[in-house]
C-alpha positions as semicolon CSV with decimal commas, in nm:
position;residue;x (nm);y (nm);z (nm)
1;M;-0,602;-1,879;2,716
2;S;-0,248;-1,801;2,617
3;R;0,094;-1,904;2,772
4;Y;0,182;-1,527;2,754
5;F;0,508;-1,356;2,658
6;T;0,853;-1,467;2,746
7;A;1,190;-1,311;2,661
8;E;1,361;-1,476;2,354
9;D;1,651;-1,363;2,148
10;G;1,626;-0,982;2,221
11;G;1,253;-0,990;2,167
12;A;0,962;-1,194;2,298
13;A;0,768;-1,509;2,217
14;A;0,424;-1,632;2,303
15;S;0,208;-1,930;2,183
16;F;-0,146;-1,890;2,053
17;D;-0,415;-2,127;1,931
18;E;-0,645;-2,046;1,660
19;L;-0,913;-1,892;1,892
20;E;-0,676;-1,674;2,067
21;A;-0,505;-1,556;1,738
22;G;-0,859;-1,501;1,579
23;L;-0,965;-1,296;1,884
24;L;-0,660;-1,069;1,880
25;R;-0,682;-1,027;1,504
26;A;-1,051;-0,932;1,527
27;Y;-0,980;-0,671;1,793
28;A;-0,686;-0,523;1,594
29;E;-0,912;-0,508;1,285
30;Q;-1,180;-0,336;1,488
31;M;-0,913;-0,093;1,612
32;L;-0,833;0,005;1,259
33;E;-1,193;0,077;1,175
34;L;-1,221;0,279;1,504
35;I;-0,896;0,479;1,426
36;D;-1,005;0,555;1,069
37;A;-1,371;0,624;1,168
38;R;-1,322;1,009;1,130
39;E;-1,120;0,987;0,823
40;G;-1,364;0,819;0,584
41;T;-1,261;0,575;0,310
42;G;-1,193;0,587;-0,063
43;A;-0,956;0,856;-0,050
44;T;-0,812;0,966;-0,391
45;A;-0,450;1,043;-0,473
46;E;-0,547;1,415;-0,456
47;D;-0,695;1,363;-0,112
48;L;-0,385;1,203;0,010
49;I;-0,164;1,474;-0,111
50;A;-0,394;1,734;0,039
51;S;-0,387;1,558;0,365
52;A;-0,006;1,601;0,395
53;F;-0,069;1,978;0,408
54;R;-0,369;2,001;0,622
55;E;-0,374;2,050;1,000
56;G;-0,530;1,783;1,213
57;P;-0,855;1,802;1,411
58;T;-0,887;2,045;1,708
59;E;-1,195;1,890;1,870
60;R;-1,189;1,615;2,129
61;P;-1,358;1,293;1,975
62;D;-1,716;1,233;2,089
63;D;-1,676;0,858;2,116
64;P;-1,540;0,783;2,467
65;A;-1,301;0,521;2,324
66;L;-1,149;0,759;2,081
67;A;-1,133;1,017;2,355
68;R;-0,923;0,764;2,554
69;L;-0,687;0,695;2,260
70;F;-0,658;1,072;2,174
71;P;-0,696;1,252;2,517
72;D;-0,657;1,622;2,568
73;A;-0,294;1,716;2,621
74;Y;-0,385;1,977;2,887
75;T;-0,633;1,964;3,166
76;D;-0,519;2,239;3,394
77;L;-0,295;2,539;3,290
78;G;-0,363;2,758;3,605
79;P;-0,580;3,055;3,652
80;D;-0,430;3,236;3,349
81;G;-0,435;2,937;3,096
82;D;-0,699;2,803;2,875
83;A;-0,656;2,427;2,883
84;Q;-0,921;2,363;2,614
85;A;-0,753;2,601;2,364
86;A;-0,406;2,470;2,435
87;S;-0,534;2,108;2,393
88;A;-0,688;2,201;2,070
89;E;-0,372;2,355;1,943
90;F;-0,172;2,064;2,041
91;R;-0,420;1,816;1,899
92;R;-0,412;2,004;1,554
93;Y;-0,044;1,927;1,517
94;T;-0,020;1,586;1,671
95;E;-0,331;1,378;1,636
96;D;-0,282;1,275;1,272
97;D;0,067;1,145;1,349
98;L;-0,067;0,968;1,664
99;R;-0,346;0,805;1,444
100;A;-0,089;0,688;1,194
101;R;0,126;0,526;1,470
102;K;-0,168;0,350;1,630
103;R;-0,275;0,233;1,281
104;D;0,071;0,100;1,211
105;D;0,068;-0,079;1,545
106;A;-0,265;-0,254;1,479
107;Q;-0,148;-0,351;1,134
108;A;0,173;-0,506;1,278
109;V;-0,034;-0,724;1,505
110;I;-0,250;-0,835;1,213
111;R;0,054;-0,914;0,996
112;S;0,215;-1,120;1,271
113;L;-0,105;-1,319;1,338
114;E;-0,160;-1,381;0,972
115;A;0,200;-1,521;0,936
116;L;0,139;-1,738;1,247
117;A;-0,173;-1,895;1,119
118;P;-0,231;-2,172;1,393
119;E;-0,460;-2,461;1,288
120;G;-0,733;-2,578;1,524
121;R;-0,645;-2,620;1,891
122;R;-0,283;-2,667;1,811
123;R;-0,070;-2,383;1,956
124;K;0,190;-2,197;1,742
125;T;0,465;-1,987;1,881
126;L;0,477;-1,620;1,776
127;R;0,824;-1,475;1,783
128;L;0,863;-1,100;1,790
129;K;1,174;-0,884;1,710
130;P;1,235;-0,592;1,932
131;D;1,067;-0,341;1,707
132;E;0,763;-0,569;1,667
133;C;0,752;-0,583;2,054
134;R;0,708;-0,214;2,071
135;Q;0,425;-0,217;1,812
136;W;0,254;-0,500;1,994
137;L;0,280;-0,318;2,326
138;G;0,125;-0,011;2,160
139;A;-0,157;-0,206;2,017
140;L;-0,220;-0,410;2,327
141;N;-0,238;-0,079;2,531
142;D;-0,478;0,071;2,278
143;L;-0,709;-0,241;2,277
144;R;-0,714;-0,217;2,658
145;L;-0,802;0,156;2,643
146;V;-1,089;0,093;2,412
147;L;-1,228;-0,194;2,621
148;A;-1,179;0,005;2,939
149;S;-1,389;0,291;2,794
150;R;-1,671;0,050;2,684
151;L;-1,669;-0,104;3,033
152;E;-1,620;0,231;3,219
153;I;-1,308;0,104;3,388
154;V;-1,108;0,387;3,530
155;D;-0,916;0,204;3,792
156;E;-0,823;-0,136;3,924
157;E;-1,135;-0,127;4,156
158;D;-1,369;-0,083;3,865
159;F;-1,220;-0,394;3,693
160;E;-1,236;-0,589;4,013
161;A;-1,601;-0,501;4,058
162;L;-1,676;-0,626;3,701
163;M;-1,529;-0,963;3,785
164;D;-1,831;-1,027;4,015
165;L;-2,074;-0,992;3,732
166;D;-2,345;-1,264;3,681
167;D;-2,242;-1,506;3,404
168;D;-2,531;-1,403;3,192
169;D;-2,430;-1,036;3,182
170;P;-2,345;-0,943;2,825
171;R;-2,031;-0,750;2,948
172;V;-1,865;-1,071;3,083
173;P;-1,679;-1,165;2,759
174;L;-1,541;-0,815;2,736
175;V;-1,428;-0,820;3,105
176;Y;-1,238;-1,152;3,046
177;S;-1,089;-1,008;2,726
178;Y;-0,971;-0,696;2,909
179;G;-0,810;-0,912;3,177
180;W;-0,641;-1,137;2,915
181;L;-0,512;-0,832;2,725
182;T;-0,377;-0,684;3,057
183;T;-0,186;-1,001;3,115
184;L;-0,050;-1,022;2,768
185;Q;0,062;-0,648;2,798
186;D;0,222;-0,706;3,138
187;T;0,409;-1,018;3,037
188;L;0,521;-0,848;2,714
189;V;0,663;-0,560;2,927
190;E;0,838;-0,803;3,148
191;A;0,984;-0,990;2,842
192;M;1,110;-0,662;2,691
193;M;1,282;-0,567;3,020
194;R;1,460;-0,905;3,039
195;S;1,569;-0,874;2,682
196;L;1,741;-0,533;2,744
């Protein structure tokens, strides 16, 4: 699909055609919907002010994708500790900020792709500054986590097994998207390392 990321001027660059840019944008928009699913819509000014003073959620999300994006902080505190209670306390003070950062990362991807606006099959080069690279890296990681949860990918062996699916299996497009996002993420990391 893409020519992937390369280091450029302290940041990174990659070229995308309209199909690739559209797919990434759609995934980022779906990510925003998923992140905001528990918060609702149509908040008033009073709601926003009140939210600044409320504590965050304490319960682990039911949706497996959200549970991957917002995992428990503690799984084992030894015989005297209560990992569930410690995770709930940690989540209360951190999840809202984590949601905000993930939302900002997805919005940065959308803004970048809107500015790129490739036409037809002609590729256009996206150039990212160092801070934009970090946001893209976060968003690509989040997108991969969501797809991995939907495909029940826990490790590399799970992904390799999915590569052998029959072509008519409805999961095939998601498997290819997961592989593509993985390559984008890997090449962005390499570009960022070269730009140091």
